[in-house]
mmCIF file of C-alpha atoms in Angstrom:
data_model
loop_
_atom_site.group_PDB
_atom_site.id
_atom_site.type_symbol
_atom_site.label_atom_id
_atom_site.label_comp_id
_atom_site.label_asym_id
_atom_site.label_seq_id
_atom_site.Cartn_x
_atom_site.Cartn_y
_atom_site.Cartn_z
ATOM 1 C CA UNK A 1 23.023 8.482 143.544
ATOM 2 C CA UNK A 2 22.085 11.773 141.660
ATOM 3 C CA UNK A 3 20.048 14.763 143.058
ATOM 4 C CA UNK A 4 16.899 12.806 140.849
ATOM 5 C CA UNK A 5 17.141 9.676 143.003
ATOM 6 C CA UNK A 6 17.565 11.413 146.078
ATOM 7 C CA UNK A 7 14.574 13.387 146.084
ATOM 8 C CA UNK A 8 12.503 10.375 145.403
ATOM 9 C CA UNK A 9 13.564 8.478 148.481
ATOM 10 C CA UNK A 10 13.613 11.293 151.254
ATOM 11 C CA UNK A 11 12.401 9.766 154.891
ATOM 12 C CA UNK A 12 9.671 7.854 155.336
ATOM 13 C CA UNK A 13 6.981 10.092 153.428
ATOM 14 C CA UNK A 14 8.513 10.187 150.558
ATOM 15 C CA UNK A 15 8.746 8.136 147.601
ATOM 16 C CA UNK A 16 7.144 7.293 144.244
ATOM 17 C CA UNK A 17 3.868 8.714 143.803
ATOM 18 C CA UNK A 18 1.643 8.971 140.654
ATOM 19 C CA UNK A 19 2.168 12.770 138.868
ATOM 20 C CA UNK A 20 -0.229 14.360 137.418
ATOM 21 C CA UNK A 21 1.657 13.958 133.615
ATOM 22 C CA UNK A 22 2.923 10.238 133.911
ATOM 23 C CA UNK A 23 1.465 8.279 130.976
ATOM 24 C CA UNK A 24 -1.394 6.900 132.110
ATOM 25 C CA UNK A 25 -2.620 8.978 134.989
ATOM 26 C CA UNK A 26 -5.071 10.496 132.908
ATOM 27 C CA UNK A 27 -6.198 7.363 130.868
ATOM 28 C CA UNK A 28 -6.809 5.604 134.766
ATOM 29 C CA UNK A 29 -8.841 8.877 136.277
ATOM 30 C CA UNK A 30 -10.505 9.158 132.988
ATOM 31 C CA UNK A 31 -11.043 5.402 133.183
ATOM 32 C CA UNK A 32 -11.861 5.594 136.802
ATOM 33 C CA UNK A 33 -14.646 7.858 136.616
ATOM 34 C CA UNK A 34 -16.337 5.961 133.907
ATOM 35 C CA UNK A 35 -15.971 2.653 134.602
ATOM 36 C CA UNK A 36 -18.772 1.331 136.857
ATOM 37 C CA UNK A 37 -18.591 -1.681 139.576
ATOM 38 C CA UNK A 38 -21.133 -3.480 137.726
ATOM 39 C CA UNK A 39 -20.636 -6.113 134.661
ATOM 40 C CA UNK A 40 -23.204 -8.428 132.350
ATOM 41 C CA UNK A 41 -23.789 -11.947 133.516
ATOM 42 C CA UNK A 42 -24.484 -14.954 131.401
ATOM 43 C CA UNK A 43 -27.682 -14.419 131.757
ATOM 44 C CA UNK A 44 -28.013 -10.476 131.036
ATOM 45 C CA UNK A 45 -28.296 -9.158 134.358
ATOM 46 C CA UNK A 46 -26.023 -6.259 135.697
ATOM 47 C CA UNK A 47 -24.027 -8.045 138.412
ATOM 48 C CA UNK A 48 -21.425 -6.002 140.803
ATOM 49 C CA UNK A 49 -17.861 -6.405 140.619
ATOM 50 C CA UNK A 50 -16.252 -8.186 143.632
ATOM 51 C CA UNK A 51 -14.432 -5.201 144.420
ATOM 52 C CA UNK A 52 -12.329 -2.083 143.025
ATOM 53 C CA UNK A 53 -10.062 0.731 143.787
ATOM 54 C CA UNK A 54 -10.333 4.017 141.862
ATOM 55 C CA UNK A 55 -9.447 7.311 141.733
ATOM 56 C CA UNK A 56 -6.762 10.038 141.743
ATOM 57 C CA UNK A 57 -5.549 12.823 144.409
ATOM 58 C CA UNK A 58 -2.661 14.035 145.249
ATOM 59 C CA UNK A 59 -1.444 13.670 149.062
ATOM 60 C CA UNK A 60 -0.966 16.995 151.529
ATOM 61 C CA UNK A 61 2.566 17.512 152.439
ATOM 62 C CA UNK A 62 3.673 20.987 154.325
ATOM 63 C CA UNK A 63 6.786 21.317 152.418
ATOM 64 C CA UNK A 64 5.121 21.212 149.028
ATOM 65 C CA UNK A 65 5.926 17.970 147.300
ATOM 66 C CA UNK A 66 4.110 17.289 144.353
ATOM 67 C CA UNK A 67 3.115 13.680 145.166
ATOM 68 C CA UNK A 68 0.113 12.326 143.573
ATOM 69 C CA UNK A 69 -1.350 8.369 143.192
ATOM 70 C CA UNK A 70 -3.598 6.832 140.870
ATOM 71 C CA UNK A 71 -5.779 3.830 140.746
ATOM 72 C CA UNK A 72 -7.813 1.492 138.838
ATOM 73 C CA UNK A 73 -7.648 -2.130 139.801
ATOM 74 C CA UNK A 74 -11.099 -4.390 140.000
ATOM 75 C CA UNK A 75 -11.648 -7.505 141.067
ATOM 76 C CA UNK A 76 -14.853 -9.632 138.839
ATOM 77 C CA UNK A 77 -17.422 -10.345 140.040
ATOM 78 C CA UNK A 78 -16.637 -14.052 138.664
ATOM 79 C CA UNK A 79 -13.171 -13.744 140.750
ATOM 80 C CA UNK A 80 -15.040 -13.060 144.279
ATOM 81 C CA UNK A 81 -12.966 -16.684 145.270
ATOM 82 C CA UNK A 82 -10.121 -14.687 144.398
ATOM 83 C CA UNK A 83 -8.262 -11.743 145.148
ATOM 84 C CA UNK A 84 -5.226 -12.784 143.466
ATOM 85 C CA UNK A 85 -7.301 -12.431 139.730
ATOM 86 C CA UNK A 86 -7.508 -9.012 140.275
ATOM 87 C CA UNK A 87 -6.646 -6.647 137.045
ATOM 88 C CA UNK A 88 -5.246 -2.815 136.466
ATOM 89 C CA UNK A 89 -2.884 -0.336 137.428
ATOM 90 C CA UNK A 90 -2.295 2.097 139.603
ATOM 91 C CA UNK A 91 0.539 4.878 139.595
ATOM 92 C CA UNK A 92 2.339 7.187 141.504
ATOM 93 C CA UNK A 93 5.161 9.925 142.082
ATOM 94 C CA UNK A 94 7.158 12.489 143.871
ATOM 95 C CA UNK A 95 8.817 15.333 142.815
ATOM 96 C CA UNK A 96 9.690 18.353 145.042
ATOM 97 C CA UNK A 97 12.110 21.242 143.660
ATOM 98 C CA UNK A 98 11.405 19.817 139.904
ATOM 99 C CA UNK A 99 13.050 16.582 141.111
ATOM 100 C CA UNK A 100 11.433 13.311 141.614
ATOM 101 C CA UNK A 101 10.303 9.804 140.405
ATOM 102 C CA UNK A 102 7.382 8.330 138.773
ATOM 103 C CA UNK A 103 6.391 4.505 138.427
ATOM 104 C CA UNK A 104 3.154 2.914 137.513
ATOM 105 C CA UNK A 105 2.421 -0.815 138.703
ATOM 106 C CA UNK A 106 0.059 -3.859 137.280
ATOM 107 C CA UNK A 107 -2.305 -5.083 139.794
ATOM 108 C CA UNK A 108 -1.483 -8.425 141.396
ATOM 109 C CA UNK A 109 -3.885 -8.599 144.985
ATOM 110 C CA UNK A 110 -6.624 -6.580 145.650
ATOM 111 C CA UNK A 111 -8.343 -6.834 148.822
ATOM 112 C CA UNK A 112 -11.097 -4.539 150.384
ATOM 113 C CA UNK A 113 -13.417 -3.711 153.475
ATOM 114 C CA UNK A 114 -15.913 -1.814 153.737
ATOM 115 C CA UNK A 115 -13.613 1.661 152.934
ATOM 116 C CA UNK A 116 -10.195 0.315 153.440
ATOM 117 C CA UNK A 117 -8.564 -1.144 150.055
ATOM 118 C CA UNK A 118 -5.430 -2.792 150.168
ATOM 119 C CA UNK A 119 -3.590 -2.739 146.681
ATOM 120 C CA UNK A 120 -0.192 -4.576 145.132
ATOM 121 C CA UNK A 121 1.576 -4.663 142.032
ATOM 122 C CA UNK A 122 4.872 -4.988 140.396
ATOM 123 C CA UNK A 123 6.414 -1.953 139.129
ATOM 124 C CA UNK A 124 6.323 -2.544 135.438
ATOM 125 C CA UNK A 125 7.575 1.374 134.127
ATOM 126 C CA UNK A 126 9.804 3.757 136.302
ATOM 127 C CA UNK A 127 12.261 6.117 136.112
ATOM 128 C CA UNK A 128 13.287 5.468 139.423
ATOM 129 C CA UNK A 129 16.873 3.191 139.049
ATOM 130 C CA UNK A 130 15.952 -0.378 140.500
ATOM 131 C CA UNK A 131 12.186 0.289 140.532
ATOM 132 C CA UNK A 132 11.600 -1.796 137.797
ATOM 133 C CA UNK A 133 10.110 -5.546 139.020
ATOM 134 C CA UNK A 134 9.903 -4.825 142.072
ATOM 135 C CA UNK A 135 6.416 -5.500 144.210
ATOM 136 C CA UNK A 136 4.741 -2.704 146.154
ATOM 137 C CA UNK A 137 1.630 -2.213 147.966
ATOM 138 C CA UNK A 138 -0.490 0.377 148.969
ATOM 139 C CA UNK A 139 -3.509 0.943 151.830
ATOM 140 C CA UNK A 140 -6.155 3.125 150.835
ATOM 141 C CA UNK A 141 -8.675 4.784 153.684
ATOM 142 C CA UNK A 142 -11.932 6.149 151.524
ATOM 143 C CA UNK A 143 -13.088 8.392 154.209
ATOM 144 C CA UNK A 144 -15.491 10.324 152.098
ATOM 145 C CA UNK A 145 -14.100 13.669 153.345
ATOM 146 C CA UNK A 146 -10.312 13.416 152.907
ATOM 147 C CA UNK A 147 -8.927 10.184 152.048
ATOM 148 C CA UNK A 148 -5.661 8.579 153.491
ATOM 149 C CA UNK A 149 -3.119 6.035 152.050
ATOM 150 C CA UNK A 150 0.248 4.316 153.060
ATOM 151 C CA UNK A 151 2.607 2.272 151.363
ATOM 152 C CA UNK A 152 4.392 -1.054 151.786
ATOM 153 C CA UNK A 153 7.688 1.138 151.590
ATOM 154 C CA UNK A 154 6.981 3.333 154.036
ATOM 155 C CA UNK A 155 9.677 2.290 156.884
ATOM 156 C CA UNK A 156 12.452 1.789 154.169
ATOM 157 C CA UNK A 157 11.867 5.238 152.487
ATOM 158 C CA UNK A 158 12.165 3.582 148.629
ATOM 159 C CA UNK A 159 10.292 0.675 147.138
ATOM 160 C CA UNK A 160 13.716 -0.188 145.667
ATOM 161 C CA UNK A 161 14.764 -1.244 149.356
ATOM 162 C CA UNK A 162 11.674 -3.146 149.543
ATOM 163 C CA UNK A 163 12.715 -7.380 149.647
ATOM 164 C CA UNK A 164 10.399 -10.365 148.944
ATOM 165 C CA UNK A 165 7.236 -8.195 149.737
ATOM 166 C CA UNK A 166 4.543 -10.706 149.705
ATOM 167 C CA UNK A 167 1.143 -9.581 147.850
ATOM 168 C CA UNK A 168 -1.348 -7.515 149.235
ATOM 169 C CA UNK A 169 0.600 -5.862 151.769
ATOM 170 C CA UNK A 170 0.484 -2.402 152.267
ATOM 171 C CA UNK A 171 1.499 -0.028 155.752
ATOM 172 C CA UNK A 172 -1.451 1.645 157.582
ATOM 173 C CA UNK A 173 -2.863 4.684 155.745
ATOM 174 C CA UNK A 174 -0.898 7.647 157.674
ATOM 175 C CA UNK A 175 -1.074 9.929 154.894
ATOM 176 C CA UNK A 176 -3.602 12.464 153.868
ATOM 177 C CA UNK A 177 -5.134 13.438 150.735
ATOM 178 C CA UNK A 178 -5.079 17.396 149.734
ATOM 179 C CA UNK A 179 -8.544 18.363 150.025
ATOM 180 C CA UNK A 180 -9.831 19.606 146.660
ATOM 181 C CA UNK A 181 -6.984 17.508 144.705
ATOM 182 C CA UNK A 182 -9.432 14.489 143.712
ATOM 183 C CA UNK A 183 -10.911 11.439 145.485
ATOM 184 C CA UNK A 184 -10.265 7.492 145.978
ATOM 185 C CA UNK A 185 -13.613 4.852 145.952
ATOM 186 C CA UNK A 186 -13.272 1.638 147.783
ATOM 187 C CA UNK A 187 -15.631 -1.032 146.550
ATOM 188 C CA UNK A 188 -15.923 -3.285 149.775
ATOM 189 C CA UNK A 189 -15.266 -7.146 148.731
ATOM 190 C CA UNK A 190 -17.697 -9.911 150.103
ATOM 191 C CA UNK A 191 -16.440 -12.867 150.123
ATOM 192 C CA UNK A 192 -18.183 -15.921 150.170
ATOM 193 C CA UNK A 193 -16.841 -17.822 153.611
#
């Protein structure tokens, strides 16, 4: 395991996390703060999308870690039924010392309550060895103020040591955004029971 890998999997708060230059991160904030959470019906009207997850902020960490995550997964409004139809990406990374990994994910479950988001995917680009294929999941708080998230990889320290991880199944969100770093929005989902 080189210094590279090591870095990326330090204890239980660190891991992959979206960086600020990882292909993409831009194109999903960018896309983020212009997409809306309404679409065109049949019939012309604006209708609301099920639900969504967007944004970008990096987390607070004392030591300094660079660790930022990025989001843009939406559920149609035509999909309420079903959480599993859900579309996008979302990102993430971890570097401290100039050291780290990146990976971005596709959507594959996206489920939401009022503020609280819960997101998977399957890696599908990393530099992290292993990374590659493997399903993760993350919890998103939208507090308004500062944000928290947690990740389905939490207790293992690496999404690599992450087995069979069903979808949309993420850890309670312990972390905190770094205030002033950007923002997530929650779309809550309302199912039709």
């Amino acid at each position: 395991m080189n210094r590279r890998t090591k870095t990326a999997v330090l204890g239980l708060g660190a891991a992959l996390l979206v960086t600020a230059g990882a292909t993409g991160a831009t194109g999903a904030a960018a896309s983020s703060s212009a997409s809306t959470s309404t679409s065109a019906s049949a019939s012309g009207e604006r209708q609301r999308e099920a639900a969504a997850l967007t944004g970008r902020a990096k987390l607070y960490r004392s030591a300094g870690d660079d660790i930022t995550f990025s989001f843009d997964a939406h559920l149609a409004a035509k999909d309420n039924d079903d959480p599993l139809k859900a579309t996008g990406t979302f990102e993430w990374s971890h570097y401290a010392d100039g050291d780290g990994a990146w990976a971005k994910a596709e959507v594959d479950c996206l489920l939401t309550g009022g503020k609280v988001a819960v997101v998977s995917g399957v890696v599908t680009d990393s530099d992290l060895p292993g990374a590659k294929g493997k399903r993760v999941g993350i919890t998103v708080h939208d507090t308004g103020r500062q944000d928290r998230l947690g990740y389905s990889w939490a207790s293992t320290g690496n999404p690599v040591e992450t087995e069979d991880l069903p979808k949309c199944v993420g850890s309670a969100p312990f972390e905190k955004v770094k205030k002033g770093t950007g923002d997530f929005t929650v779309v809550p989902w309302n199912p039709k029971f």
